[in-house]
Short mmCIF file of C-alpha atoms in Angstrom, two decimals:
data_model
loop_
_atom_site.label_atom_id
_atom_site.label_comp_id
_atom_site.label_asym_id
_atom_site.label_seq_id
_atom_site.Cartn_x
_atom_site.Cartn_y
_atom_site.Cartn_z
CA UNK D 1 11.37 19.04 13.19
CA UNK D 2 7.45 17.93 13.08
CA UNK D 3 6.34 19.03 10.23
CA UNK D 4 2.19 18.59 9.40
CA UNK D 5 1.09 18.14 5.36
CA UNK D 6 -3.16 19.41 5.24
CA UNK D 7 -3.11 17.36 2.09
CA UNK D 8 -7.00 16.62 2.11
CA UNK D 9 -7.34 18.80 -0.96
CA UNK D 10 -5.21 15.89 -3.01
CA UNK D 11 -6.58 13.36 -5.11
CA UNK D 12 -5.70 10.57 -7.58
CA UNK D 13 -6.48 12.64 -10.78
CA UNK D 14 -3.56 14.08 -12.58
CA UNK D 15 -3.12 17.43 -11.92
CA UNK D 16 -0.05 20.35 -11.42
CA UNK D 17 -0.90 20.21 -7.74
CA UNK D 18 -0.36 16.51 -7.17
CA UNK D 19 2.68 16.87 -9.83
CA UNK D 20 3.96 19.18 -7.39
CA UNK D 21 3.23 17.54 -4.13
CA UNK D 22 4.96 14.12 -5.05
CA UNK D 23 7.88 15.26 -6.86
CA UNK D 24 9.19 18.38 -4.36
CA UNK D 25 7.86 17.04 -0.87
CA UNK D 26 9.02 13.45 -2.10
CA UNK D 27 12.55 14.72 -2.57
CA UNK D 28 12.14 16.93 0.81
CA UNK D 29 11.35 13.83 2.93
CA UNK D 30 14.53 12.21 1.94
CA UNK D 31 16.55 15.40 2.74
CA UNK D 32 14.96 15.48 6.28
CA UNK D 33 15.26 12.32 7.41
CA UNK D 34 14.99 13.24 10.85
CA UNK D 35 12.17 15.13 10.43
CA UNK D 36 8.36 13.79 11.20
CA UNK D 37 6.09 14.27 8.34
CA UNK D 38 2.39 13.79 9.55
CA UNK D 39 0.57 13.68 6.23
CA UNK D 40 -4.00 14.04 6.73
CA UNK D 41 -5.22 12.55 3.74
CA UNK D 42 -8.85 12.84 2.34
CA UNK D 43 -11.05 10.01 3.07
CA UNK D 44 -11.34 9.09 -0.57
CA UNK D 45 -7.39 8.87 -1.18
CA UNK D 46 -4.26 7.48 0.46
CA UNK D 47 -1.77 10.45 -0.33
CA UNK D 48 0.60 9.20 2.26
CA UNK D 49 1.06 6.09 -0.35
CA UNK D 50 2.40 8.32 -2.50
CA UNK D 51 5.66 8.03 -0.18
CA UNK D 52 5.79 4.47 0.44
CA UNK D 53 8.78 3.10 2.50
CA UNK D 54 9.76 6.78 3.83
CA UNK D 55 10.19 5.58 7.45
CA UNK D 56 9.54 9.91 8.60
CA UNK D 57 6.09 9.82 6.92
CA UNK D 58 2.78 8.84 8.97
CA UNK D 59 -0.48 9.12 7.64
CA UNK D 60 -3.78 10.90 9.24
CA UNK D 61 -6.49 9.63 7.51
CA UNK D 62 -9.36 12.18 7.95
CA UNK D 63 -12.88 12.13 7.34
CA UNK D 64 -13.01 14.83 4.66
CA UNK D 65 -13.85 14.70 1.36
CA UNK D 66 -10.75 15.50 -1.50
CA UNK D 67 -13.99 16.87 -3.85
CA UNK D 68 -15.89 19.77 -3.07
CA UNK D 69 -14.46 23.12 -1.26
CA UNK D 70 -17.31 23.65 1.03
CA UNK D 71 -18.09 19.94 2.27
CA UNK D 72 -14.44 19.67 3.04
CA UNK D 73 -14.73 23.25 5.18
CA UNK D 74 -17.88 22.06 6.56
CA UNK D 75 -16.31 18.87 7.77
CA UNK D 76 -13.09 20.23 9.03
CA UNK D 77 -15.05 22.66 11.20
CA UNK D 78 -14.89 20.03 13.91
CA UNK D 79 -12.06 17.78 13.50
CA UNK D 80 -9.48 20.37 13.15
CA UNK D 81 -9.76 21.70 16.68
CA UNK D 82 -9.79 18.17 17.73
CA UNK D 83 -6.45 16.46 15.64
CA UNK D 84 -4.27 19.74 15.52
CA UNK D 85 -3.33 19.98 19.39
CA UNK D 86 -2.48 16.57 19.60
CA UNK D 87 0.14 16.61 17.01
CA UNK D 88 2.27 19.89 18.27
CA UNK D 89 3.69 20.70 14.80
CA UNK D 90 6.40 22.91 14.85
CA UNK D 91 5.45 23.92 11.10
CA UNK D 92 2.10 22.86 9.17
CA UNK D 93 1.49 23.89 5.68
CA UNK D 94 -1.96 24.12 3.89
CA UNK D 95 -2.28 23.26 0.30
CA UNK D 96 -5.88 24.82 0.33
CA UNK D 97 -7.89 27.15 1.35
CA UNK D 98 -9.83 28.24 3.67
CA UNK D 99 -6.76 28.21 5.81
CA UNK D 100 -6.23 25.84 9.07
CA UNK D 101 -4.23 27.49 11.49
CA UNK D 102 -1.88 25.23 13.64
CA UNK D 103 -2.52 26.08 17.55
CA UNK D 104 1.14 25.46 17.70
CA UNK D 105 4.48 26.68 15.34
CA UNK D 106 4.01 28.14 12.08
CA UNK D 107 1.71 27.87 9.44
CA UNK D 108 2.42 28.05 5.92
CA UNK D 109 -0.22 28.45 3.24
CA UNK D 110 0.60 27.49 -0.50
CA UNK D 111 -1.00 29.69 -2.99
CA UNK D 112 -0.99 28.51 -6.84
CA UNK D 113 -2.92 31.41 -8.10
CA UNK D 114 -5.88 33.77 -7.48
CA UNK D 115 -7.50 33.82 -10.64
CA UNK D 116 -10.63 33.58 -8.66
CA UNK D 117 -10.38 37.91 -7.97
CA UNK D 118 -10.83 38.11 -11.85
CA UNK D 119 -13.54 39.10 -14.05
CA UNK D 120 -13.96 35.60 -15.74
CA UNK D 121 -15.63 35.47 -12.00
CA UNK D 122 -19.04 36.85 -10.68
CA UNK D 123 -19.00 39.80 -8.72
CA UNK D 124 -20.09 38.10 -5.63
CA UNK D 125 -17.90 35.31 -5.88
CA UNK D 126 -15.09 38.00 -6.58
CA UNK D 127 -16.03 39.49 -2.88
CA UNK D 128 -16.53 36.26 -1.23
CA UNK D 129 -13.00 35.14 -2.57
CA UNK D 130 -11.18 38.26 -1.85
CA UNK D 131 -12.40 38.33 2.01
CA UNK D 132 -11.53 34.66 2.57
CA UNK D 133 -8.27 35.38 0.61
CA UNK D 134 -7.47 38.22 3.11
CA UNK D 135 -8.30 36.71 6.05
CA UNK D 136 -6.16 33.54 5.15
CA UNK D 137 -3.22 35.83 4.35
CA UNK D 138 -3.26 37.40 7.49
CA UNK D 139 -3.59 34.11 9.37
CA UNK D 140 -0.41 32.24 7.75
CA UNK D 141 2.68 33.23 8.99
CA UNK D 142 4.43 32.69 5.75
CA UNK D 143 3.17 32.18 1.58
CA UNK D 144 4.86 30.17 -0.38
CA UNK D 145 3.66 30.48 -4.18
CA UNK D 146 5.01 29.02 -7.31
CA UNK D 147 6.41 32.17 -9.47
CA UNK D 148 7.72 35.73 -8.73
CA UNK D 149 4.77 36.50 -11.53
CA UNK D 150 2.49 35.08 -8.93
CA UNK D 151 4.21 36.44 -5.95
CA UNK D 152 3.96 40.12 -7.58
CA UNK D 153 0.10 39.25 -8.04
CA UNK D 154 -0.79 38.96 -4.58
CA UNK D 155 1.42 41.70 -3.72
CA UNK D 156 -0.49 44.15 -6.04
CA UNK D 157 -3.70 43.21 -4.02
CA UNK D 158 -2.26 42.51 -0.18
CA UNK D 159 1.18 44.19 -0.06
CA UNK D 160 2.75 43.23 3.02
CA UNK D 161 2.55 39.55 2.94
CA UNK D 162 5.72 37.85 3.33
CA UNK D 163 5.59 35.38 0.15
CA UNK D 164 8.54 32.94 -0.76
CA UNK D 165 8.48 31.47 -4.37
CA UNK D 166 9.40 28.04 -5.22
CA UNK D 167 9.02 26.63 -8.33
CA UNK D 168 7.00 23.84 -9.80
CA UNK D 169 9.04 21.13 -10.98
CA UNK D 170 9.38 18.10 -13.63
CA UNK D 171 11.14 14.69 -13.53
CA UNK D 172 12.36 15.38 -17.34
CA UNK D 173 14.06 11.75 -17.21
CA UNK D 174 10.95 10.24 -17.48
CA UNK D 175 10.42 11.43 -21.52
CA UNK D 176 13.95 9.92 -22.11
CA UNK D 177 12.00 6.30 -20.95
CA UNK D 178 9.73 7.09 -24.15
CA UNK D 179 10.83 4.24 -26.76
CA UNK D 180 9.56 4.22 -30.49
CA UNK D 181 7.09 1.00 -29.11
CA UNK D 182 5.38 3.25 -27.07
CA UNK D 183 4.67 6.05 -29.69
CA UNK D 184 3.73 3.50 -32.02
CA UNK D 185 1.20 2.15 -29.51
CA UNK D 186 0.02 5.67 -28.30
CA UNK D 187 -0.26 6.70 -32.41
CA UNK D 188 -2.09 3.74 -33.57
CA UNK D 189 -4.26 3.46 -30.22
CA UNK D 190 -5.50 7.28 -31.14
CA UNK D 191 -5.66 7.18 -35.01
CA UNK D 192 -2.93 10.14 -34.98
CA UNK D 193 -1.83 11.77 -38.12
CA UNK D 194 1.38 12.49 -38.82
CA UNK D 195 1.98 15.89 -37.90
CA UNK D 196 -0.11 17.82 -35.49
CA UNK D 197 -0.69 21.16 -33.35
CA UNK D 198 -1.51 20.21 -29.41
CA UNK D 199 -2.38 22.09 -26.49
CA UNK D 200 -2.64 20.56 -23.11
CA UNK D 201 -4.81 21.77 -20.30
CA UNK D 202 -8.43 21.20 -18.82
CA UNK D 203 -11.34 22.65 -21.25
CA UNK D 204 -12.01 25.61 -19.10
CA UNK D 205 -12.41 29.67 -20.37
CA UNK D 206 -8.97 30.74 -19.09
CA UNK D 207 -7.34 28.34 -21.34
CA UNK D 208 -8.66 30.17 -24.03
CA UNK D 209 -9.18 27.27 -26.47
CA UNK D 210 -11.70 29.33 -28.49
CA UNK D 211 -9.49 31.40 -30.00
CA UNK D 212 -6.93 28.54 -30.73
CA UNK D 213 -9.77 26.91 -32.64
CA UNK D 214 -10.35 30.60 -34.42
CA UNK D 215 -6.28 30.91 -34.88
CA UNK D 216 -6.64 27.26 -36.95
CA UNK D 217 -9.39 28.39 -38.92
CA UNK D 218 -7.52 31.35 -40.03
CA UNK D 219 -4.60 29.30 -41.06
CA UNK D 220 -6.69 27.26 -42.97
CA UNK D 221 -8.04 30.16 -44.48
CA UNK D 222 -4.70 31.12 -45.58
CA UNK D 223 -4.04 27.71 -47.39
CA UNK D 224 -2.27 26.15 -44.36
CA UNK D 225 -4.37 23.10 -43.21
CA UNK D 226 -3.16 21.61 -39.86
CA UNK D 227 -4.17 18.73 -36.99
CA UNK D 228 -4.87 20.10 -33.57
CA UNK D 229 -5.19 18.08 -30.79
CA UNK D 230 -6.29 18.99 -27.47
CA UNK D 231 -5.38 16.84 -24.47
CA UNK D 232 -7.37 17.78 -21.08
CA UNK D 233 -10.33 16.77 -19.34
CA UNK D 234 -13.90 18.65 -19.64
CA UNK D 235 -13.98 21.65 -17.09
CA UNK D 236 -17.60 23.29 -18.46
CA UNK D 237 -16.01 24.50 -21.69
CA UNK D 238 -15.88 21.15 -24.08
CA UNK D 239 -19.57 22.38 -25.47
CA UNK D 240 -18.39 25.79 -26.50
CA UNK D 241 -15.26 24.55 -28.29
CA UNK D 242 -17.18 21.82 -30.04
CA UNK D 243 -19.71 24.25 -31.17
CA UNK D 244 -16.84 26.43 -32.73
CA UNK D 245 -15.01 23.72 -34.06
CA UNK D 246 -18.55 22.88 -36.23
CA UNK D 247 -18.90 26.26 -36.72
CA UNK D 248 -15.48 26.59 -38.32
CA UNK D 249 -16.04 22.97 -40.22
CA UNK D 250 -12.92 22.27 -38.64
CA UNK D 251 -14.21 18.45 -37.04
CA UNK D 252 -11.85 16.56 -39.02
CA UNK D 253 -9.11 18.91 -38.00
CA UNK D 254 -9.32 18.89 -34.40
CA UNK D 255 -9.37 16.29 -31.71
CA UNK D 256 -9.96 16.11 -27.97
CA UNK D 257 -8.12 13.25 -25.94
CA UNK D 258 -9.09 13.05 -22.43
CA UNK D 259 -8.34 10.87 -19.56
CA UNK D 260 -4.83 9.90 -21.03
CA UNK D 261 -2.04 8.04 -18.58
CA UNK D 262 1.01 9.81 -17.95
CA UNK D 263 3.20 7.80 -20.51
CA UNK D 264 0.35 8.88 -23.04
CA UNK D 265 0.59 12.51 -22.29
CA UNK D 266 4.27 12.17 -22.65
CA UNK D 267 4.23 9.99 -26.10
CA UNK D 268 1.55 13.43 -27.33
CA UNK D 269 4.52 15.50 -26.41
CA UNK D 270 7.09 13.16 -28.41
CA UNK D 271 5.42 13.36 -31.76
CA UNK D 272 3.31 16.58 -31.97
CA UNK D 273 5.14 19.03 -34.46
CA UNK D 274 4.53 22.13 -32.30
CA UNK D 275 3.23 22.99 -28.55
CA UNK D 276 0.44 25.62 -28.01
CA UNK D 277 -0.05 26.96 -24.50
CA UNK D 278 -2.89 30.00 -25.47
CA UNK D 279 -4.02 30.41 -21.67
CA UNK D 280 -4.76 34.06 -20.46
CA UNK D 281 -4.19 33.25 -17.41
CA UNK D 282 -1.85 31.00 -15.43
CA UNK D 283 -0.22 30.75 -12.14
CA UNK D 284 2.54 28.79 -13.43
CA UNK D 285 2.47 26.34 -16.57
CA UNK D 286 3.71 23.06 -16.53
CA UNK D 287 3.12 21.76 -19.39
CA UNK D 288 5.98 24.55 -20.97
CA UNK D 289 8.28 22.79 -18.71
CA UNK D 290 6.82 19.04 -20.08
CA UNK D 291 7.17 20.36 -23.69
CA UNK D 292 10.60 21.45 -22.91
CA UNK D 293 11.65 17.96 -21.36
CA UNK D 294 10.27 16.20 -24.61
CA UNK D 295 12.31 18.33 -26.74
CA UNK D 296 9.18 19.85 -28.56
CA UNK D 297 9.23 23.20 -30.00
CA UNK D 298 6.33 25.87 -28.93
CA UNK D 299 4.61 29.27 -28.98
CA UNK D 300 2.90 31.01 -26.26
CA UNK D 301 0.41 33.64 -24.88
CA UNK D 302 2.12 36.60 -23.74
CA UNK D 303 1.54 36.73 -20.30
CA UNK D 304 4.31 37.44 -17.26
CA UNK D 305 4.82 34.03 -16.08
CA UNK D 306 5.16 32.55 -19.41
CA UNK D 307 7.86 35.14 -19.97
CA UNK D 308 9.60 33.98 -16.57
CA UNK D 309 9.65 30.45 -16.83
CA UNK D 310 11.01 30.92 -20.57
CA UNK D 311 13.76 33.85 -19.76
CA UNK D 312 11.90 35.97 -22.76
CA UNK D 313 13.33 33.49 -24.83
CA UNK D 314 10.46 31.99 -26.75
CA UNK D 315 7.75 32.87 -29.27
CA UNK D 316 4.80 34.68 -27.98
CA UNK D 317 1.46 36.48 -28.91
CA UNK D 318 -1.07 37.94 -27.01
CA UNK D 319 -3.62 35.85 -26.03
CA UNK D 320 -6.65 38.27 -27.32
CA UNK D 321 -4.88 38.72 -31.24
CA UNK D 322 -6.23 35.58 -33.26
CA UNK D 323 -4.00 36.86 -35.86
CA UNK D 324 -1.11 36.95 -34.02
CA UNK D 325 -1.50 33.48 -32.28
CA UNK D 326 -2.05 32.42 -36.14
CA UNK D 327 1.33 34.09 -37.12
CA UNK D 328 3.25 32.99 -34.37
CA UNK D 329 2.17 28.79 -35.37
CA UNK D 330 2.48 29.47 -38.93
CA UNK D 331 6.31 31.03 -38.42
CA UNK D 332 7.06 28.35 -36.09
CA UNK D 333 6.33 25.48 -38.02
CA UNK D 334 7.67 27.13 -41.32
CA UNK D 335 11.43 27.57 -39.81
CA UNK D 336 13.38 24.73 -39.00
CA UNK D 337 16.31 27.13 -37.45
CA UNK D 338 13.84 28.47 -35.16
CA UNK D 339 12.49 25.14 -33.78
CA UNK D 340 15.90 23.93 -33.20
CA UNK D 341 16.97 26.97 -31.38
CA UNK D 342 13.52 26.48 -29.20
CA UNK D 343 14.34 22.90 -28.49
CA UNK D 344 17.64 23.53 -27.65
CA UNK D 345 16.76 26.43 -25.17
CA UNK D 346 14.23 24.06 -23.44
CA UNK D 347 16.33 21.33 -23.32
CA UNK D 348 18.75 23.50 -21.24
CA UNK D 349 16.20 25.14 -19.36
CA UNK D 350 14.40 22.72 -17.93
CA UNK D 351 17.09 21.97 -16.12
CA UNK D 352 16.28 24.61 -13.47
CA UNK D 353 13.21 22.92 -12.47
CA UNK D 354 14.58 19.70 -11.34
CA UNK D 355 12.49 18.37 -7.86
CA UNK D 356 15.97 18.21 -6.16
CA UNK D 357 16.85 21.77 -6.57
CA UNK D 358 13.76 22.71 -5.60
CA UNK D 359 13.19 20.71 -2.25
CA UNK D 360 16.63 22.00 -1.14
CA UNK D 361 14.89 25.62 -1.79
CA UNK D 362 11.68 24.43 -0.02
CA UNK D 363 13.56 23.44 3.04
CA UNK D 364 15.50 26.60 2.85
CA UNK D 365 12.04 27.88 3.53
CA UNK D 366 11.09 25.83 6.56
CA UNK D 367 14.44 26.22 8.37
CA UNK D 368 13.99 29.89 8.16
CA UNK D 369 10.56 29.85 9.32
CA UNK D 370 11.02 26.89 11.88
CA UNK D 371 14.59 28.87 13.78
#
């Protein structure tokens, strides 16, 4: 089997897409030693090097940029017409849009979410994205997505699209390798308090950090003083969040940590008292798996995919209800038995998201499409 992977949208920065690609496809490459994998790389990232030592992986450097959807699309107009016919793939998988259709074999499109169809985006941008998405879905032979909730969401707009689900995953064992020395070094480096609540995710509107800050302020007004650490890089919302922090007089209680290494992020999970995931929209939610693997209790916004990942066995709040968010945080922090139950459940549940088992599911999708 000859398989092409259009990884030109990936780069070296930490992301859910990169974690999925390295974890699941790394295991898939091992599972299919007789298959030939051709990885198309962006000009600014050696993606195939993530699978160093795999004899069945060939790198195809391209002139296409990893950053900038429009530049990548424009640059690819001529490139793909020449490149793809030469390889004669049985299966070609795209991880970004617009879809690149292979002239041979079957074309598979992976979709993580469709958030640009919703009101947070402008009317013109939503219309353009819907047109482009519909085109891509009709062109693809099959669609892969990351949750049953996401599958249902796509079907709400485009009911007849053939879709398979393969969850995002996690190597939970990396959390077992964290030492007390690691934790001490991390706490000292960032001067972190003994107890803090933590949120993880880039600073963008759908992460709902403004309401999280409001919930911390509400708890303060109830006499419950908490420290909040937000781990993530700015995606346009940092100033608005900082303004809300300042207006709530919480500057001494809320910290941003950006540009952390993978080890430092894991240490943050291990040290925090509670993980809060207040997002109003997600296609999946990898931080939930990370919190489970770290043995961290959590409270989550009540959106379908979060209930799916946690089998409705967590503590939830409506994402637009600040009072409910504050109460959920207070409830879990004040109950040692509830925290123990959440930690115990998480350690069991995270086993379902191992990269090896997910790669086996992906292999099944591949074989169904090719044969």
